[in-house]
Coordinates of C-alpha atoms in Angstrom, one line a residue:
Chain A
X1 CA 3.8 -21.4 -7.3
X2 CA 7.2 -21.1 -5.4
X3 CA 7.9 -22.1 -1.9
X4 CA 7.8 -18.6 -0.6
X5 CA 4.3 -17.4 -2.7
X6 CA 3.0 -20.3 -1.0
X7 CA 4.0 -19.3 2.4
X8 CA 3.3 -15.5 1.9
X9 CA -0.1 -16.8 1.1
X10 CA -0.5 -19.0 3.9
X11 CA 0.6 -16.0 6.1
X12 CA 3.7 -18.1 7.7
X13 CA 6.7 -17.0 9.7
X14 CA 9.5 -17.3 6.8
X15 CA 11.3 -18.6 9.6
X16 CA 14.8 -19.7 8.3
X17 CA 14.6 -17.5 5.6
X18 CA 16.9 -13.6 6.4
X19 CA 14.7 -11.1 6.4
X20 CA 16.8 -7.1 6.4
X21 CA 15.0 -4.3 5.7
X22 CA 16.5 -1.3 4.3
X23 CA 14.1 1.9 4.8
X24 CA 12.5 2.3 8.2
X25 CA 10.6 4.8 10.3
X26 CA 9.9 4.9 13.9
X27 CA 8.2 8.0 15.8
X28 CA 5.1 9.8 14.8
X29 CA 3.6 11.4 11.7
X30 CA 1.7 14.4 11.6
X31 CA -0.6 13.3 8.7
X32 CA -2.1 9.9 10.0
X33 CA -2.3 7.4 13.2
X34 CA 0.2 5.1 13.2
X35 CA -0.6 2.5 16.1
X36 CA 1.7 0.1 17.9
X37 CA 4.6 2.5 17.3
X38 CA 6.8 2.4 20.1
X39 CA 10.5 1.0 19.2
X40 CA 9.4 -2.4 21.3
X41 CA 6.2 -2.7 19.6
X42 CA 7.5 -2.4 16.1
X43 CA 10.5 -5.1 17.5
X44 CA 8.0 -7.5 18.0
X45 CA 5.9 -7.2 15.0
X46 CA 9.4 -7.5 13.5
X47 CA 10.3 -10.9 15.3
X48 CA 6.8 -12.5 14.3
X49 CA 7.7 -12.3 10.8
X50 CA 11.4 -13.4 11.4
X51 CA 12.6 -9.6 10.4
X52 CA 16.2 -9.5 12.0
X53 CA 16.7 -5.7 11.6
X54 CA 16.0 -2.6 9.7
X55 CA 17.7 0.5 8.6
X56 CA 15.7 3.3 11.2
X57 CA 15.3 6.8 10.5
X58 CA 12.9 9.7 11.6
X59 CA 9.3 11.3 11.2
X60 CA 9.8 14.3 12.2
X61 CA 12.1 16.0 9.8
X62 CA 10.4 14.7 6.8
X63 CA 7.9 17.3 8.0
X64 CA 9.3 20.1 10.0
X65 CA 13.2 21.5 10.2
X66 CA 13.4 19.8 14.1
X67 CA 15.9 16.5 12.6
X68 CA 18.2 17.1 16.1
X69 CA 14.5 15.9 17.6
X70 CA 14.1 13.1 15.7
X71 CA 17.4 12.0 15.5
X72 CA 17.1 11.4 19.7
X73 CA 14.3 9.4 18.7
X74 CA 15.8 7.0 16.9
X75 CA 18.8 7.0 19.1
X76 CA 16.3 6.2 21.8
X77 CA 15.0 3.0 19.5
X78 CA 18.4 1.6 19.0
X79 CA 19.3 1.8 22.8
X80 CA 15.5 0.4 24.1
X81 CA 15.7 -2.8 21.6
X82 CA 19.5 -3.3 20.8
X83 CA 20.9 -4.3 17.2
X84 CA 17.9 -4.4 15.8
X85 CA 17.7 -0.8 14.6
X86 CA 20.6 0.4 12.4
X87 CA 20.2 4.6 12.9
X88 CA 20.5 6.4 9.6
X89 CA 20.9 10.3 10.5
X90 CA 18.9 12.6 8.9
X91 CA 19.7 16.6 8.3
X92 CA 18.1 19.1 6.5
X93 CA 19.9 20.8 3.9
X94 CA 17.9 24.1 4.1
X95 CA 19.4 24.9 7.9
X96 CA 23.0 24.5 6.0
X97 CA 25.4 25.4 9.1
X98 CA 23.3 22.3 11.2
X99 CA 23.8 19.6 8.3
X100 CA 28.1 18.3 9.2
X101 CA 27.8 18.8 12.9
X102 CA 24.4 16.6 13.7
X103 CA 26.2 13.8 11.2
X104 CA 29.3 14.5 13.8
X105 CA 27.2 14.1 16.3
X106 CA 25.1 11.2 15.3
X107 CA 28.5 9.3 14.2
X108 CA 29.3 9.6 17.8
X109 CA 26.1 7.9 18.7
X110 CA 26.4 4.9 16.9
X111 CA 24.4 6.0 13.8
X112 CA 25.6 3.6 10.5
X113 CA 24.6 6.2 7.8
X114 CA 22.4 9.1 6.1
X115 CA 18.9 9.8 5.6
X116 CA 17.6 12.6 3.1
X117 CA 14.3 13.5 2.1
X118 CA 15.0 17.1 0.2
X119 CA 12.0 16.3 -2.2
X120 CA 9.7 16.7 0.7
X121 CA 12.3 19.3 2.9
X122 CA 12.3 22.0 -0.6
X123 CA 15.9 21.6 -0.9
X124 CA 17.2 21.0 -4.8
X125 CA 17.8 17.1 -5.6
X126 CA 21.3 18.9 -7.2
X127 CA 22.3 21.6 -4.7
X128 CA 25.6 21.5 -3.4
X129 CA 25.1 20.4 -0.3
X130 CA 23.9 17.0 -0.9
X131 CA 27.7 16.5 -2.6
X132 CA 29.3 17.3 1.0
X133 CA 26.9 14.9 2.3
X134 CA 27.9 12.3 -0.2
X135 CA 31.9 12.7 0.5
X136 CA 31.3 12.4 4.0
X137 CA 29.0 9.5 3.3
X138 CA 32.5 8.5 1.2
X139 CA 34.5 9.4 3.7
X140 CA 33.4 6.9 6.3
X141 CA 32.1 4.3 4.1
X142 CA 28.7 4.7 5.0
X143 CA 25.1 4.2 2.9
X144 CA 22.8 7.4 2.1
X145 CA 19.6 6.4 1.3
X146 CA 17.5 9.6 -0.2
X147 CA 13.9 9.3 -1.1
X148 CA 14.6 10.7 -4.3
X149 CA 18.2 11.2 -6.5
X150 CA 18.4 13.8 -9.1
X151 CA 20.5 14.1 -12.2
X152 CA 23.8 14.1 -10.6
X153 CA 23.5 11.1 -8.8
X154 CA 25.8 9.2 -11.7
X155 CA 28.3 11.3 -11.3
X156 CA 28.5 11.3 -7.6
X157 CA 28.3 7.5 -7.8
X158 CA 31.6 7.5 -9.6
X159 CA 33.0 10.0 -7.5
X160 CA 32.4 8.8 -4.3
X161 CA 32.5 5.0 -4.8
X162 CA 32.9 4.7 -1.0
X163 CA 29.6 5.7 -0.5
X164 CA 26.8 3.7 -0.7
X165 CA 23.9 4.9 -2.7
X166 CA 19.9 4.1 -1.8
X167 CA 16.9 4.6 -3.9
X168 CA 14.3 5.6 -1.1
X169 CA 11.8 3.8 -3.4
X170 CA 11.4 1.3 -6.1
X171 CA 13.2 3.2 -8.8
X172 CA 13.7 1.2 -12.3
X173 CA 14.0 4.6 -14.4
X174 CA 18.1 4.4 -11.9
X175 CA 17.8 0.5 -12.3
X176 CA 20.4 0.4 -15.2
X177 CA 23.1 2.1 -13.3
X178 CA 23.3 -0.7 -11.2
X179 CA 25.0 -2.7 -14.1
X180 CA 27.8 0.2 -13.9
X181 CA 27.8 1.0 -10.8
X182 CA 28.7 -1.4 -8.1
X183 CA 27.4 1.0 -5.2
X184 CA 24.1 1.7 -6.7
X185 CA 21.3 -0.1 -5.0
X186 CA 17.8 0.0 -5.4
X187 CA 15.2 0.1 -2.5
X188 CA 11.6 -2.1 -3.5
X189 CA 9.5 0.4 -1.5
X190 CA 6.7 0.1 -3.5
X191 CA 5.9 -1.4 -6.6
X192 CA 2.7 -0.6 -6.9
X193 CA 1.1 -1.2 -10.0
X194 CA 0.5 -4.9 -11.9
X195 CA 3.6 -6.7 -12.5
X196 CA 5.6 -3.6 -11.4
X197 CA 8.1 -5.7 -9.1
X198 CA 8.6 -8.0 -12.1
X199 CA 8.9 -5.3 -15.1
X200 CA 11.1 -3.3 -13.0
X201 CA 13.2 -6.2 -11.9
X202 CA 14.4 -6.6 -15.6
X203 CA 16.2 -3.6 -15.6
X204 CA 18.8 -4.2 -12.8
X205 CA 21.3 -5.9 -11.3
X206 CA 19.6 -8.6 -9.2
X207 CA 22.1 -8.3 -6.5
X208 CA 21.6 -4.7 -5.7
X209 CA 18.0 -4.7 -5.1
X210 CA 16.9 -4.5 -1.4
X211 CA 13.8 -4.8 -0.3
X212 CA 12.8 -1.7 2.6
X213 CA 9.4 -1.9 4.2
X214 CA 8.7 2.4 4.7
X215 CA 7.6 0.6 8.4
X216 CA 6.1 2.1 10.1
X217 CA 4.8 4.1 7.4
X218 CA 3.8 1.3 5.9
X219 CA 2.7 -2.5 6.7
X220 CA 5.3 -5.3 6.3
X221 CA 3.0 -7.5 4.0
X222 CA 1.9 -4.6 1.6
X223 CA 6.0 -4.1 0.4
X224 CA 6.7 -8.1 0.7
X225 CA 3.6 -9.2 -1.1
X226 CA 4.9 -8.0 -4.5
X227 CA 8.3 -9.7 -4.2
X228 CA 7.3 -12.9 -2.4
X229 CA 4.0 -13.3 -4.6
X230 CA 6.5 -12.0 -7.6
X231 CA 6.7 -14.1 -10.8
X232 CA 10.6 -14.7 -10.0
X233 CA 12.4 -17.7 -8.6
X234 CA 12.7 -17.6 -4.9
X235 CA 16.6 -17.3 -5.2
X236 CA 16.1 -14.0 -6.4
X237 CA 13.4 -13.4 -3.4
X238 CA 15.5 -14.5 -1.4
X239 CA 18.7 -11.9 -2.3
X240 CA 15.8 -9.3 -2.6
X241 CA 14.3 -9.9 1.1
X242 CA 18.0 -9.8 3.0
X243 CA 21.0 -11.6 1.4
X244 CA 21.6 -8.2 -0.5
X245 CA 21.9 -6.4 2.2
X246 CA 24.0 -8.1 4.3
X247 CA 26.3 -7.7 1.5
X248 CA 25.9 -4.0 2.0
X249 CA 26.1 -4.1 5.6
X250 CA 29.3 -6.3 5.0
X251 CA 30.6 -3.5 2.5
X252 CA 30.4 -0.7 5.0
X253 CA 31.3 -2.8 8.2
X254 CA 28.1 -2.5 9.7
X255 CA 27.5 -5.7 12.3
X256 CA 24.6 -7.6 10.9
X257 CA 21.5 -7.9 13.1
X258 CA 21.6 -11.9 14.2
X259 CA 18.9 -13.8 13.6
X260 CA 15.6 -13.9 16.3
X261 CA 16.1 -16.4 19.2
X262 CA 13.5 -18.6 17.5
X263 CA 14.8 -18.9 14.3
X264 CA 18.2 -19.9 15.6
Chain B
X1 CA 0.4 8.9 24.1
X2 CA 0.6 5.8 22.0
X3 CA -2.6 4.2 20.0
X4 CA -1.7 0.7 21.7
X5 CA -3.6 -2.6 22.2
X6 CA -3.6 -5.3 24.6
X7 CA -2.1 -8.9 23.7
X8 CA -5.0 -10.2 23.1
X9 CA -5.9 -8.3 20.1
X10 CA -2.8 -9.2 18.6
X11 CA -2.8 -12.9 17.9
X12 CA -2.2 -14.2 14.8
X13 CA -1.2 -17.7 12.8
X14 CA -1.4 -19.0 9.5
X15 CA -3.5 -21.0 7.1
X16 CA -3.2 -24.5 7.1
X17 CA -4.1 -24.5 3.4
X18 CA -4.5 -22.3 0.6
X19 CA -7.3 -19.9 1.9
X20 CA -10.1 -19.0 -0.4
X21 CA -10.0 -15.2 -1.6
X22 CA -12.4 -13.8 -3.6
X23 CA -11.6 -10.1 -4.8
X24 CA -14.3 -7.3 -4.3
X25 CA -12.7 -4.9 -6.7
X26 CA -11.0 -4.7 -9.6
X27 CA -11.5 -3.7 -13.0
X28 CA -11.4 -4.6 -16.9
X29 CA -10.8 -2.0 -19.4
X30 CA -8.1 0.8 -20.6
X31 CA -8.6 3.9 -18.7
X32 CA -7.4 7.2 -19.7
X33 CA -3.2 6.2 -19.8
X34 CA -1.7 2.7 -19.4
X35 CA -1.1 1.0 -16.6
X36 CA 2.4 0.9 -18.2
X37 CA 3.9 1.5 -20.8
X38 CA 3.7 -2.4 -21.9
X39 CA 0.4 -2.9 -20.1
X40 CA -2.6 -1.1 -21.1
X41 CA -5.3 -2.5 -18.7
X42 CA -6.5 -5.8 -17.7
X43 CA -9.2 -7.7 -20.3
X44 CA -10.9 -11.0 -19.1
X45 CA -7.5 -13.4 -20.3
X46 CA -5.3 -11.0 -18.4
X47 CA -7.3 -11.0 -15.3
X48 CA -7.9 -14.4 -15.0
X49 CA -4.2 -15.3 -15.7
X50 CA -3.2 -13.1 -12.7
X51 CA -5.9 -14.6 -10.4
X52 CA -4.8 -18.3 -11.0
X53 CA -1.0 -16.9 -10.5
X54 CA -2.4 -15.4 -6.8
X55 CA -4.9 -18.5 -6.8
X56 CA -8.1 -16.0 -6.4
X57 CA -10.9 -17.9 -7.0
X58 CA -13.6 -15.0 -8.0
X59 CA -13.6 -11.6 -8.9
X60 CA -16.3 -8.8 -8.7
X61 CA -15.4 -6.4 -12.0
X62 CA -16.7 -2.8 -13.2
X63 CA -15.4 -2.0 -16.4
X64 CA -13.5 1.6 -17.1
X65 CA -16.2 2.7 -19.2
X66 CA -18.5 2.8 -16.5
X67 CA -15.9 5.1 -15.0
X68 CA -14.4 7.3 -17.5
X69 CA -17.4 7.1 -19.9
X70 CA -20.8 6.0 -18.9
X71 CA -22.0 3.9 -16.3
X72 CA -25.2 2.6 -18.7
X73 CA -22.5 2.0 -21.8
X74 CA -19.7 0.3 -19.5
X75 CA -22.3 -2.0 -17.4
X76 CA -23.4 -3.1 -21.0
X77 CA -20.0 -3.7 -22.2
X78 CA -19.0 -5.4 -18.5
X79 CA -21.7 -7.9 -19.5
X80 CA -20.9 -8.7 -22.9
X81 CA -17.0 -9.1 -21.6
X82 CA -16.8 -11.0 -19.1
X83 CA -20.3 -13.7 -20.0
X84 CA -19.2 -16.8 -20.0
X85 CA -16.8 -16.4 -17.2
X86 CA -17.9 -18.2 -14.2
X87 CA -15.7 -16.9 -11.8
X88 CA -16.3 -13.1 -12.4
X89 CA -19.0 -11.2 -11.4
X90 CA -20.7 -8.1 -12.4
X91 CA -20.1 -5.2 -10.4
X92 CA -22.9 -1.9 -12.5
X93 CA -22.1 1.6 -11.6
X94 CA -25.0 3.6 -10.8
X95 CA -25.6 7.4 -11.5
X96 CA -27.9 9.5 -9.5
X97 CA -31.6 8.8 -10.0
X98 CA -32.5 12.1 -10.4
X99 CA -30.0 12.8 -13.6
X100 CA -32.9 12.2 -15.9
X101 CA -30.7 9.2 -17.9
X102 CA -32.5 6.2 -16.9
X103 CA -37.0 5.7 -18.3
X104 CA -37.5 3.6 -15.0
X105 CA -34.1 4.0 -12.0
X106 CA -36.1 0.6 -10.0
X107 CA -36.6 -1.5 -13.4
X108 CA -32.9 -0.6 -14.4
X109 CA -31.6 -2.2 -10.7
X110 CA -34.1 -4.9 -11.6
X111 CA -32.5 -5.8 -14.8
X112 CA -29.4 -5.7 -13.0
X113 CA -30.3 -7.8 -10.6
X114 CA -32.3 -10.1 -13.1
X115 CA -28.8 -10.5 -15.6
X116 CA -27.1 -11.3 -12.0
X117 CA -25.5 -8.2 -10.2
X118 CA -25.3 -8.6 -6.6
X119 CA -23.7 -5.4 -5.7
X120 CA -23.0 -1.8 -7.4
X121 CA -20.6 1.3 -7.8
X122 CA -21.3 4.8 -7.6
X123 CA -18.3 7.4 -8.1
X124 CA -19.4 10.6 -6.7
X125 CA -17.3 14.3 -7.3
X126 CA -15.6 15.3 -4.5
X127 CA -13.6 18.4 -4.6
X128 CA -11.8 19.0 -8.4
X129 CA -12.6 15.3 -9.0
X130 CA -12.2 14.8 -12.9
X131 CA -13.3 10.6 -12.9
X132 CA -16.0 11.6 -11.0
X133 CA -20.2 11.5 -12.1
X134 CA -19.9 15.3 -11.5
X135 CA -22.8 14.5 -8.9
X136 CA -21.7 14.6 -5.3
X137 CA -22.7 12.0 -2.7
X138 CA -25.4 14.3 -1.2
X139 CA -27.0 14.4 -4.4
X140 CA -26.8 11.0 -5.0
X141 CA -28.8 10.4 -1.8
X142 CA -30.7 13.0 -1.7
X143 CA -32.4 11.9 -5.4
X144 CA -33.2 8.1 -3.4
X145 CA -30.2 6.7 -5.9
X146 CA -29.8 4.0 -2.9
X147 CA -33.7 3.5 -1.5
X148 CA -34.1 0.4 -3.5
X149 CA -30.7 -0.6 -2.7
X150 CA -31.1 -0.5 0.9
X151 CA -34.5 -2.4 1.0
X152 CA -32.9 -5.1 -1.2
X153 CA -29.6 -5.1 1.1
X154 CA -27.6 -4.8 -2.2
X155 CA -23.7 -3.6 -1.0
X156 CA -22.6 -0.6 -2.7
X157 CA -19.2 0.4 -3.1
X158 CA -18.3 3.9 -2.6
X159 CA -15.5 5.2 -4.8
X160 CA -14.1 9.1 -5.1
X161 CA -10.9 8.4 -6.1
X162 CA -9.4 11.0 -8.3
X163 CA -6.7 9.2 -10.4
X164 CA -6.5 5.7 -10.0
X165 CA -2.8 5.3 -10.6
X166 CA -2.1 7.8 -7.4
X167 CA -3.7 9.7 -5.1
X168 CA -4.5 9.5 -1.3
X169 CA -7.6 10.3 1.0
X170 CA -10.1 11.1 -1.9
X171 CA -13.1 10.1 0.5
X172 CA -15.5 12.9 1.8
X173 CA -16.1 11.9 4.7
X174 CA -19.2 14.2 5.6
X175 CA -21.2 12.9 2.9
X176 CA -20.0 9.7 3.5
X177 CA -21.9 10.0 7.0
X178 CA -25.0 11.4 5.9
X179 CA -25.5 8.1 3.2
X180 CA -24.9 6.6 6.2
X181 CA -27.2 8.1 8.2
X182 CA -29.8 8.1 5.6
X183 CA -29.6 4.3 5.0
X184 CA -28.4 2.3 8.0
X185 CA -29.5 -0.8 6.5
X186 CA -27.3 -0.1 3.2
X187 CA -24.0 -2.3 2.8
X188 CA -21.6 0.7 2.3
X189 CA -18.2 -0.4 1.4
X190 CA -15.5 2.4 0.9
X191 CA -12.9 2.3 -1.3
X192 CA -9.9 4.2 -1.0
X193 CA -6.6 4.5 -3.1
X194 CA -4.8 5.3 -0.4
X195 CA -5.9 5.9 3.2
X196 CA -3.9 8.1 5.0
X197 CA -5.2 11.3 6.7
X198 CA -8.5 9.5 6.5
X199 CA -6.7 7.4 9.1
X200 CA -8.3 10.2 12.0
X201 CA -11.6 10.4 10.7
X202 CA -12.8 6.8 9.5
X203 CA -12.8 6.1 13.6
X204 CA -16.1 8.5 14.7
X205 CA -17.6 7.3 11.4
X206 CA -17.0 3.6 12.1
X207 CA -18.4 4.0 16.0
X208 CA -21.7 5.6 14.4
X209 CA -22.2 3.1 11.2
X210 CA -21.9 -0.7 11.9
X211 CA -23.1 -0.9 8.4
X212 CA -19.7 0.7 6.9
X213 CA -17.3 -1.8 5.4
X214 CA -14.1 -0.6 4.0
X215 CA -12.3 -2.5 1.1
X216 CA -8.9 -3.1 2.0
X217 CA -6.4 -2.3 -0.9
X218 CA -6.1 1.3 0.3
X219 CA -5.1 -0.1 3.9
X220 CA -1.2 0.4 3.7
X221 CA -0.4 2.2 6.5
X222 CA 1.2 0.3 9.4
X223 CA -1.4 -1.5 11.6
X224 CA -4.2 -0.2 9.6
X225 CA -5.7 -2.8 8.6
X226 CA -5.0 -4.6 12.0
X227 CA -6.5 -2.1 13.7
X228 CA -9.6 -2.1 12.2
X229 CA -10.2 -5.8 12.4
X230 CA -9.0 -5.3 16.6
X231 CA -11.6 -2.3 17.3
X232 CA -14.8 -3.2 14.9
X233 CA -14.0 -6.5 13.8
X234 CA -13.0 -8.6 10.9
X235 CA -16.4 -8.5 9.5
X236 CA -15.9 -4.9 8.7
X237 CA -13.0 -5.2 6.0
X238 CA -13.3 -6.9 2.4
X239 CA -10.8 -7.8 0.3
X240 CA -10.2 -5.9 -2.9
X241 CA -7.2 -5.8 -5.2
X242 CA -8.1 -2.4 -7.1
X243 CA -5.9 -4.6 -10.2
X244 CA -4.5 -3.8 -12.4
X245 CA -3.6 -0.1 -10.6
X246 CA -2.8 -2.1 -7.5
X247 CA -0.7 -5.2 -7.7
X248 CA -2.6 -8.2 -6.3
X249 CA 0.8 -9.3 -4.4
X250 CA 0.4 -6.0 -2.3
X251 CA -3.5 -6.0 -2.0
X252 CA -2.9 -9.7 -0.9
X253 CA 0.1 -9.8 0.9
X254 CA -1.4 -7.1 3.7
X255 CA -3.7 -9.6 4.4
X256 CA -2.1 -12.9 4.8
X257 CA 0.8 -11.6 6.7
X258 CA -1.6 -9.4 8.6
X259 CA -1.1 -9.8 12.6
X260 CA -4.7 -11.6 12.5
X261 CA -5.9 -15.1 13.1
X262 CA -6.4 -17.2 10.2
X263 CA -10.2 -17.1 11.0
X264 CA -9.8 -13.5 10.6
X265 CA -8.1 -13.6 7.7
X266 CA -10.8 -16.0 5.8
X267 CA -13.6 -13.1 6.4
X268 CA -12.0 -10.4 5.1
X269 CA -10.5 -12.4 1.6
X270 CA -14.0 -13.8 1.1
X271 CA -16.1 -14.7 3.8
X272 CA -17.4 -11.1 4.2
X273 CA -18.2 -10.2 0.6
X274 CA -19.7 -13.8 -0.2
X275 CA -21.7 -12.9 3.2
X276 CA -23.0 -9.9 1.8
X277 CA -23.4 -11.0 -1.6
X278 CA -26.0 -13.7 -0.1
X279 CA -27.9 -11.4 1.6
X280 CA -29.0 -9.5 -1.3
X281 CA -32.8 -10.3 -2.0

C-alpha cells in the first residue's frame, strides 16, 4: 500500500501534497440538490482537503441557452474567494452570433479559458463552430476543456497547437493521442468501473493526465479515490492530482493558485 | 436559497488507523457484457484480491445469476462459490411469494437463514426495467414476500437498477414508501447506481421511515452523502462497493475523505451493516 492509499484511507489532509483540479462547477442544477454550494462553501471544503484551486465553470448553460447568466456566476465566485477559481467561459454554439462576443467579454473579465458541453447543448461534436472556438482558444493560448471531442479533434490538435485540449471526462479511447500530441490532456473525471483508472492509465502519456473532480457535481473523494487508491506508484498520483497541471497552467501563463495558509 | 448547514454538522478528522470496512454489496459472476473488455466479472480469487488491495475485511455477495437468471439457481450457485471463504457472506435474492416458484416461501428463508444468510435481495421492475423480476415492488409486498423478514429483522436490500454499468435514479420511490409503510420494522436498504434526481425525493421519505438505510455507492453527488449522515445520521448509510461495476477506490474514497468524523465514518464502512446483521434472529 502506498503512502497516499494509506492516507486516502485514513481520510487525511494530503497536506503537502498539490492538489489542482481541472473541471469544476459552481451554481445550481436543475436536476438534483447540491448543498453547501456557495463559492465560499465549496472554498472551504476545498482548503480541508488541501485543494489549492480549480478550473470553474457554469450549471446553467449545460441545461438551458442562458451561458451570459452563468458566466456572472462564476465571475461572481472568482471575485467572492480570489485565485482560487480559474473561470472557464462557456458559450453555446446553437445561439451562433452570442458564441465570440461572451468569450470577448469574459476575456475581459479575467476568465483563463473555454467550457463546452455541445453533447448535452444539441450542437454537432464536428460543426464548424467549435473550430472558431478552437483558434481563438489558439489564438490566446488558452485551454478548452469539452465534455466530449468528436472525430476532428486530431486534426484540430495539430492545427491549433496553441490551444490546449481537455477531455471533460476520463477518456482512454483519446488516451493514445497524447503520445503525439503534446497539447492533448486527459481529464480522470470518472473512472468508474474495476480497475478503470489503472487499465486506462496504460494507454497514455502519464504527464498529460489531470485529475478534475466534476465538484460540485460530484464529491471530492468519489474522483480521488480511484487514483489515490490506484494500483500505481504515488509519483504518478502525484502528477495525476496537480503537478500536471501546473504544467498546463505554466503553458498558458495562467498564475497558479498558491498553496492554503496551512499547508505553507 | 442555499441547502446550508451550521458548523457544527461539518466536522470532520481522520482515522488513526486503518478503519475496518466491511462491504454491503457487491457481486460475483459475469453478467450480460464484461465489465471490460479484459475483465469479465469478479469470481471469489478476484474479489478477494481487490479487498486485500483496499484492505476490506468482509464482503456480503449476490451472484449475477440471481439477477440475470434466477434467484433460486444463483443463491445455489453463490453458496457453492464462495463456501469456504470466511470472509464473504451470502447475500439470496428473493422473488415474490406469490409467483408460485417456491413449495414452502417461510421454509425457503429458513434454509437460508439455516446455511447462514443474514440479509437478502429483491430486484423489483420499475418502468422498462429489463434486469428486473418482472414483479413490481407493490406486488412483492402485497404477496407478504417480506412478513417473515420483518418479524425476523432480516435487512433487505432494495435494488431497481436497470443496467448496472450505467444508469441513474432507477428507484420508485412510491413503492419504495408503501414497503415502508407496510413494514416499519423491516431493515430496508436502497441501492442506487446513481442518485441524482432521487436527490429531492429520498428527503420526505427519510423523515417518514427511520427504518430506511441507503447504501452508499450511488452517493456521488456533492455533499450527498454528507448530508445524509448531518440530517438523519450516520446510522442511516452502509457501505457498499457495487464491484466490480463500481470501483472500490470510488465507493471507498467518498467515505474516507467524507467531511465526517472518524466515528462517523466507522458506522457507515461497517459498524452499521455488522449492527444489522446482529440483529437478525
Amino acid at each position: 500500500m502506498t503512502s497516499l492509499h494509506r492516507r486516502c484511507l485514513l481520510g487525511e489532509r494530503l497536506s503537502g501534497e498539490v492538489l489542482l483540479d481541472c473541471h469544476a462547477h459552481i451554481g445550481r442544477h436543475s436536476d438534483y440538490v447540491i448543498p453547501m454550494n456557495r463559492p465560499e462553501e465549496l472554498a472551504d471544503e476545498m482548503r480541508r482537503l488541501n485543494i489549492r484551486g480549480a478550473f470553474a465553470f457554469q450549471f446553467t448553460g449545460v441545461t438551458g441557452g442562458e451561458v451570459q447568466y452563468g458566466n456572472d456566476v462564476i465571475a461572481g465566485a472568482c471575485r467572492r474567494v480570489p485565485g482560487r477559481f480559474l473561470g472557464l467561459t462557456m458559450v453555446n454554439p446553437l445561439f451562433e452570433r452570442d458564441v465570440v462576443p461572451e468569450l470577448e467579454r469574459c476575456h475581459q473579465l479575467g476568465f483563463v479559458g473555454i467550457k463546452l458541453i455541445t453533447h448535452y447543448q444539441g450542437y454537432p461534436t464536428d460543426g464548424p463552430l467549435l473550430e472558431t472556438i478552437c483558434a481563438y482558444a489558439h489564438e490566446h493560448g488558452m485551454p478548452v476543456l469539452n465534455h466530449a471531442w468528436g472525430a476532428p479533434l486530431e486534426d484540430w490538435l495539430r492545427k491549433y497547437p496553441r490551444c490546449q485540449f481537455i477531455t471533460g471526462h476520463w477518456d482512454p479511447a483519446h488516451g493514445h493521442l497524447t503520445r503525439q500530441y503534446d497539447n492533448l490532456w486527459i481529464c480522470t473525471c470518472l473512472p468508474i468501473s474495476h480497475k478503470s483508472f489503472e487499465r486506462g492509465l496504460r494507454e497514455m502519456r502519464i504527464d498529460r493526465v489531470m485529475w478534475g473532480s466534476d465538484m460540485s457535481d460530484l464529491q471530492f473523494g468519489v474522483g480521488l479515490g480511484p487514483i489515490l487508491m490506484a494500483r500505481a506508484e504515488d509519483d504518478v498520483k502525484r502528477r495525476v492530482i496537480g503537478l500536471n497541471m501546473l504544467e498546463l497552467l505554466a503553458t498558458c501563463g495562467i498564475p497558479a493558485p498558491p498553496a492554503w495558509d496551512s499547508d505553507q | 436559497m442555499n441547502v446550508s448547514l451550521n458548523a457544527s454538522q461539518c466536522v470532520a478528522d481522520s482515522f488513526a488507523e486503518l478503519p475496518a470496512i466491511f462491504d454491503a454489496y457487491c457481486s460475483i459472476g459475469k453478467w450480460k457484457e464484461p465489465v471490460n473488455p479484459d475483465f469479465y466479472g469478479h469470481d471469489v480469487e478476484s474479489l478477494l484480491e481487490e479487498m486485500d488491495h483496499k484492505a476490506v475485511t468482509d464482503a456480503l455477495v449476490h451472484h449475477s445469476i440471481s439477477r440475470l437468471s434466477h434467484p433460486v439457481d444463483g443463491n445455489k450457485q453463490l453458496a457453492r462459490t464462495i463456501e469456504l471463504q470466511p470472509r464473504l457472506h451470502l447475500c439470496w435474492a428473493l422473488l415474490s411469494k406469490a409467483s408460485r416458484e417456491y413449495n414452502d416461501f417461510e421454509a425457503y428463508i429458513d434454509e437460508a437463514v439455516r446455511q447462514g444468510v443474514r440479509c437478502f435481495v429483491v430486484f423489483p421492475r420499475w418502468q422498462a426495467n429489463p434486469f428486473g423480476h418482472d414483479t413490481s415492488l407493490r406486488e412483492f409486498v402485497r404477496a407478504g414476500t417480506f412478513h417473515l423478514l420483518e418479524e425476523r429483522r432480516l435487512p433487505v436490500f432494495l435494488d431497481f437498477a436497470t443496467r448496472p454499468a450505467g444508469t441513474q435514479d432507477d428507484t420508485d420511490w412510491e413503492a419504495l414508501r408503501f414497503l415502508l409503510e407496510r413494514h416499519p420494522l423491516l431493515p430496508v436498504i436502497v441501492c442506487e447506481c446513481r442518485l441524482r434526481g432521487g436527490s429531492r425525493l429520498l428527503p420526505g421519505v427519510m423523515d417518514d421511515h427511520p427504518n430506511l438505510h441507503i447504501e452508499t455507492s450511488g452517493l456521488w453527488n456533492y455533499m450527498a452523502l454528507e448530508q445524509i449522515a448531518w440530517e438523519w445520521g450516520a446510522e442511516r448509510l452502509i457501505y457498499g462497493s457495487r464491484s466490480p461495476w463500481r470501483s472500490v477506490g470510488l465507493a471507498l474514497g467518498m467515505v474516507t475523505m467524507a467531511r465526517l468524523t472518524s466515528k462517523q465514518k466507522a458506522c457507515i464502512l461497517g459498524g452499521n451493516i455488522k449492527r444489522l446483521l446482529e440483529a437478525a434472529l
